[in-house]
PDB file of C-alpha atoms in Angstrom:
ATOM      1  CA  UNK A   1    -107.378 250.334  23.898  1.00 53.00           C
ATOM      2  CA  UNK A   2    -104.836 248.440  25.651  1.00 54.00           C
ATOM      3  CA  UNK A   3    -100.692 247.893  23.904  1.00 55.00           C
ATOM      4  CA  UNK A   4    -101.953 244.046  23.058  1.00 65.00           C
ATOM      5  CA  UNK A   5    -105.172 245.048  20.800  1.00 63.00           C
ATOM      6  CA  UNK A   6    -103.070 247.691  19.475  1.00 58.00           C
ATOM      7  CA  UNK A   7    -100.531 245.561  18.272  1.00 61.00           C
ATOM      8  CA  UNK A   8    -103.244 243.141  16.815  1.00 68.00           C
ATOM      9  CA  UNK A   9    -104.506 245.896  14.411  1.00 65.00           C
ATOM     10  CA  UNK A  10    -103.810 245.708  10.655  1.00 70.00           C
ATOM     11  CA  UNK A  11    -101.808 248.900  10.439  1.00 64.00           C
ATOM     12  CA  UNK A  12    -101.290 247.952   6.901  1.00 67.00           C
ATOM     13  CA  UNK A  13    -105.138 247.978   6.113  1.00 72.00           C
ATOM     14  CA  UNK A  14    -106.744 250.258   8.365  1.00 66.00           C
ATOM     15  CA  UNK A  15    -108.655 253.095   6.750  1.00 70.00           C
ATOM     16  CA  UNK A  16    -108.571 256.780   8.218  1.00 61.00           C
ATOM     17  CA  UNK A  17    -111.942 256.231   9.116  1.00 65.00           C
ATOM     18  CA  UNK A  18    -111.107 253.188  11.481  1.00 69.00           C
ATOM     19  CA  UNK A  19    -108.501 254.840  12.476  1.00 61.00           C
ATOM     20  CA  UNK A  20    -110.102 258.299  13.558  1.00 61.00           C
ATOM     21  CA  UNK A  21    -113.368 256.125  15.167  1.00 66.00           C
ATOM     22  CA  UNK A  22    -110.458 254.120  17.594  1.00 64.00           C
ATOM     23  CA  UNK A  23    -108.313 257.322  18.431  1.00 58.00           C
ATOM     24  CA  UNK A  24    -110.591 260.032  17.858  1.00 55.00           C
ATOM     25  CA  UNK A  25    -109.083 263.415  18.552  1.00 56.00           C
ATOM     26  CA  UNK A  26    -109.456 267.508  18.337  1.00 55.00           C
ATOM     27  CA  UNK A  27    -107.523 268.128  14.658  1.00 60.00           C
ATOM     28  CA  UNK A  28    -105.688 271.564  15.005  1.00 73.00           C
ATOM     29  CA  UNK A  29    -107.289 273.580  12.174  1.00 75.00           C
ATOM     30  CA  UNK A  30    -103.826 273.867  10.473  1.00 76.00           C
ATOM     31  CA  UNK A  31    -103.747 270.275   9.786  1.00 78.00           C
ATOM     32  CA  UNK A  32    -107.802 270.095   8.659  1.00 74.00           C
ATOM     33  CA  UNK A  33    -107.224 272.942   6.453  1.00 78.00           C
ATOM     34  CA  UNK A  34    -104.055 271.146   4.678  1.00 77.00           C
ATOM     35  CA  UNK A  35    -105.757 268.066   4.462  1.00 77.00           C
ATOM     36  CA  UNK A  36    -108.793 269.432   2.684  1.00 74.00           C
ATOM     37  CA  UNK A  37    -106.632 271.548   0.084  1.00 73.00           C
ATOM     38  CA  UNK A  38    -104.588 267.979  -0.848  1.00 73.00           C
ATOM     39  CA  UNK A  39    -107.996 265.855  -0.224  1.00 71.00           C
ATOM     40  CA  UNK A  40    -106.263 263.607   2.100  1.00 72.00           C
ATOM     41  CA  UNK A  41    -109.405 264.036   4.344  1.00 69.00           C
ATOM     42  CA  UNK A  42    -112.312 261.477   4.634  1.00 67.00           C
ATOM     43  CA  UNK A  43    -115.683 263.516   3.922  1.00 70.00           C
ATOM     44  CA  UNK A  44    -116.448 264.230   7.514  1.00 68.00           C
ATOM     45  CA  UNK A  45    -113.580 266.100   8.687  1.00 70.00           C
ATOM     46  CA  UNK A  46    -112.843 268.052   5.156  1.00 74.00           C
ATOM     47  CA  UNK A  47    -113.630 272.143   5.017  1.00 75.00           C
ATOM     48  CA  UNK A  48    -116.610 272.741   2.642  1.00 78.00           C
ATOM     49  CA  UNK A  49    -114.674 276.270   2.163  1.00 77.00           C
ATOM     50  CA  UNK A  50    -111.403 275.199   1.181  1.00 77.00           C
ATOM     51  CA  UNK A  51    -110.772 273.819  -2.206  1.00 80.00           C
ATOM     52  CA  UNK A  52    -109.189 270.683  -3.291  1.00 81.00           C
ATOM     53  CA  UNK A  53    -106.013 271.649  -4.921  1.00 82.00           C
ATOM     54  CA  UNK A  54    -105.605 268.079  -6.559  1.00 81.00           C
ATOM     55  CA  UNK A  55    -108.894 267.710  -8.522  1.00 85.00           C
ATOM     56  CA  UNK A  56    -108.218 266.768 -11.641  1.00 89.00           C
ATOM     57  CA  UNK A  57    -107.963 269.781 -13.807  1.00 90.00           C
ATOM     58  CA  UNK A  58    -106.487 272.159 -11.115  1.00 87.00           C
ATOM     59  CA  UNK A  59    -102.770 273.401 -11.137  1.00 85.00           C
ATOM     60  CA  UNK A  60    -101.535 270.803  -8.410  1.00 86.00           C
ATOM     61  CA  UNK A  61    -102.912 268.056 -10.122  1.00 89.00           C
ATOM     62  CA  UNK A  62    -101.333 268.920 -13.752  1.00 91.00           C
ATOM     63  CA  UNK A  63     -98.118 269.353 -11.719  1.00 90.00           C
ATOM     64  CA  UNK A  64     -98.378 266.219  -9.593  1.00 87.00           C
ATOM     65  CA  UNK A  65     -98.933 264.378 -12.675  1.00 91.00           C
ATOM     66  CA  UNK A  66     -95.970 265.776 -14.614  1.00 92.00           C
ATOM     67  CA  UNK A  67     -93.860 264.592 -11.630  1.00 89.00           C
ATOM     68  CA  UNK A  68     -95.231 261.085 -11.511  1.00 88.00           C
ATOM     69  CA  UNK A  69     -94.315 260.513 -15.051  1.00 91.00           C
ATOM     70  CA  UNK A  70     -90.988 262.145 -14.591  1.00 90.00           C
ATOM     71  CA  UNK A  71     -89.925 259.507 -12.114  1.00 87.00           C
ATOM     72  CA  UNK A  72     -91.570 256.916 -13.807  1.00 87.00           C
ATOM     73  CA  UNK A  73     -89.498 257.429 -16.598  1.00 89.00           C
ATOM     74  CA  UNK A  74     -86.189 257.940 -14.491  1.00 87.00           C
ATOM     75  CA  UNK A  75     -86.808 254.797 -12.269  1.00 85.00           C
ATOM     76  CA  UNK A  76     -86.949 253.319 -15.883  1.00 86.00           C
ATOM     77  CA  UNK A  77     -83.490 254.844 -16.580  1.00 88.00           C
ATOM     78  CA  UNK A  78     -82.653 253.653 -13.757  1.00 85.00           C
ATOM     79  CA  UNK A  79     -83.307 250.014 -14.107  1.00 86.00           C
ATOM     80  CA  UNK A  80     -85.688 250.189 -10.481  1.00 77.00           C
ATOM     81  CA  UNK A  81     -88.831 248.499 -11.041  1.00 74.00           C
ATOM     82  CA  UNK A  82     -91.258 250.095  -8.349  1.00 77.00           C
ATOM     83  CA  UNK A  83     -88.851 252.592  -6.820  1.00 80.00           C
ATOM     84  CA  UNK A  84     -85.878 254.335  -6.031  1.00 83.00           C
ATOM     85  CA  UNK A  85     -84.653 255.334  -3.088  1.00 86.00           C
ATOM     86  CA  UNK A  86     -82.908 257.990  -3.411  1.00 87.00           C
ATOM     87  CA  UNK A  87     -85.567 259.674  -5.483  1.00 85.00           C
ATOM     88  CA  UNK A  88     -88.267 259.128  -2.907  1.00 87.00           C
ATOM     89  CA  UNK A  89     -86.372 261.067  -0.147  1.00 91.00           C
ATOM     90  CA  UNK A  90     -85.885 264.100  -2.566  1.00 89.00           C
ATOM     91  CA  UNK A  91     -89.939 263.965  -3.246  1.00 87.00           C
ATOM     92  CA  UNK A  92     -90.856 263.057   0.358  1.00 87.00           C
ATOM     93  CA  UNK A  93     -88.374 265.668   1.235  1.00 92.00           C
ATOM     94  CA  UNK A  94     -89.672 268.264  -1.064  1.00 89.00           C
ATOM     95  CA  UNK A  95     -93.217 267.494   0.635  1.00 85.00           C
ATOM     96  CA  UNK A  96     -91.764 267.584   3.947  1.00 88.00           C
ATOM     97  CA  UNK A  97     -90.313 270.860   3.063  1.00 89.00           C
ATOM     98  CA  UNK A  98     -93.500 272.167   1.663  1.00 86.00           C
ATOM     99  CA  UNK A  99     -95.358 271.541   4.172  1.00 85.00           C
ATOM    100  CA  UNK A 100     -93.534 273.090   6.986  1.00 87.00           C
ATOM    101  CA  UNK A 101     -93.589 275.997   4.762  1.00 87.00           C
ATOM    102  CA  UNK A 102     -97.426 276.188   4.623  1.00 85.00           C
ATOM    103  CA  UNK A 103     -97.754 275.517   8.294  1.00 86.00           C
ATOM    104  CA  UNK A 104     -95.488 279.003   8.528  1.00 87.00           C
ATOM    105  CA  UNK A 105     -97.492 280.963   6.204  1.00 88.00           C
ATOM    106  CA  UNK A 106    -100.659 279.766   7.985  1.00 85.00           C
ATOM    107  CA  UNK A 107     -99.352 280.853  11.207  1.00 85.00           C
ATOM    108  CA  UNK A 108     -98.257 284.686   9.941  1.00 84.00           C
ATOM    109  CA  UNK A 109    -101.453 284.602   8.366  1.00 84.00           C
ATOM    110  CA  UNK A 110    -103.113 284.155  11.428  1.00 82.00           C
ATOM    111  CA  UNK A 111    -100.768 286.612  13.123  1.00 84.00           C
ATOM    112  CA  UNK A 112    -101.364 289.243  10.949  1.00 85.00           C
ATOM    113  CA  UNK A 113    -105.143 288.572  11.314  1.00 86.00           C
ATOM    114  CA  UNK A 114    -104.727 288.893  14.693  1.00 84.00           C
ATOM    115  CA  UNK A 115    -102.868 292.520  14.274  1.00 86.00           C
ATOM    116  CA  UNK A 116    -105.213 293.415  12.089  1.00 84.00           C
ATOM    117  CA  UNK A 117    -108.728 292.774  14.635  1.00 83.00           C
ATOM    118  CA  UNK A 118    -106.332 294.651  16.994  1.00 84.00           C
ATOM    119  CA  UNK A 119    -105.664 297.772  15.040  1.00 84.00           C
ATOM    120  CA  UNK A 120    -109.752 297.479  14.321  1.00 84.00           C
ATOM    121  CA  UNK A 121    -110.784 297.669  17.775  1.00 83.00           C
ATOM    122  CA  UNK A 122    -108.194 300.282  18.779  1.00 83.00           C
ATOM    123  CA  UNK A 123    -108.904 302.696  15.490  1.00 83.00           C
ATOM    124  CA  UNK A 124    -112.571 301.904  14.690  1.00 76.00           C
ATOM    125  CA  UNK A 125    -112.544 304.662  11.950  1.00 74.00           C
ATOM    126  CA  UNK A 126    -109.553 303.599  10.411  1.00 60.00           C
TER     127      UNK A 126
END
């Protein structure tokens, strides 16, 4: 895809589906696992092992939820109609932030897995 057909795409519009079928590429497994715990995924590329934390009735859902009406009801305060500004760079900031942390944990996790095949195949009886 040449610069000219990109620029003629509806970036607005396109679905992740389009968008994956134009530009396909190798997904680290980090970023497939995160997106099938928050169901940002389309059906193809989600884990069937790893749980949607955002279904309705799960933790993460009851919390999202809590927070949407939260700033609802402070953008009211506020007098913003849609949104407000400052607000949405503490949340996006807060999901910025929580996400690098996962990405960490994901990566010890797989450390430690790693140390832990190692100290397997040097102490079998262990």
């Amino acid at each position: 895809m040449d610069d000219e057909e990109l620029f003629k795409l509806d970036w607005a519009n396109i679905t992740q589906e389009e968008l994956l079928e134009r530009f396909p590429c190798q997904m680290d497994i980090f970023e497939q696992v995160y997106g099938s715990l928050f169901g940002d995924l389309i059906p193809s590329y989600t884990l069937p092992w790893v749980e949607n934390i955002f279904e309705p009735g799960k933790p993460c859902y009851e919390a999202y939820s809590k927070m949407l009406h939260a700033y609802e009801r402070l953008c009211e305060r506020l007098g913003e109609v849609d949104e407000d500004q400052d607000v949405e760079i503490i949340i996006n900031s807060l999901l910025q932030y929580s996400k690098i942390s996962a990405k960490e944990m994901f990566k010890y996790g797989m450390q430690y897995q790693k140390m832990q095949d190692a100290e397997e195949k040097h102490n079998p009886e262990a």
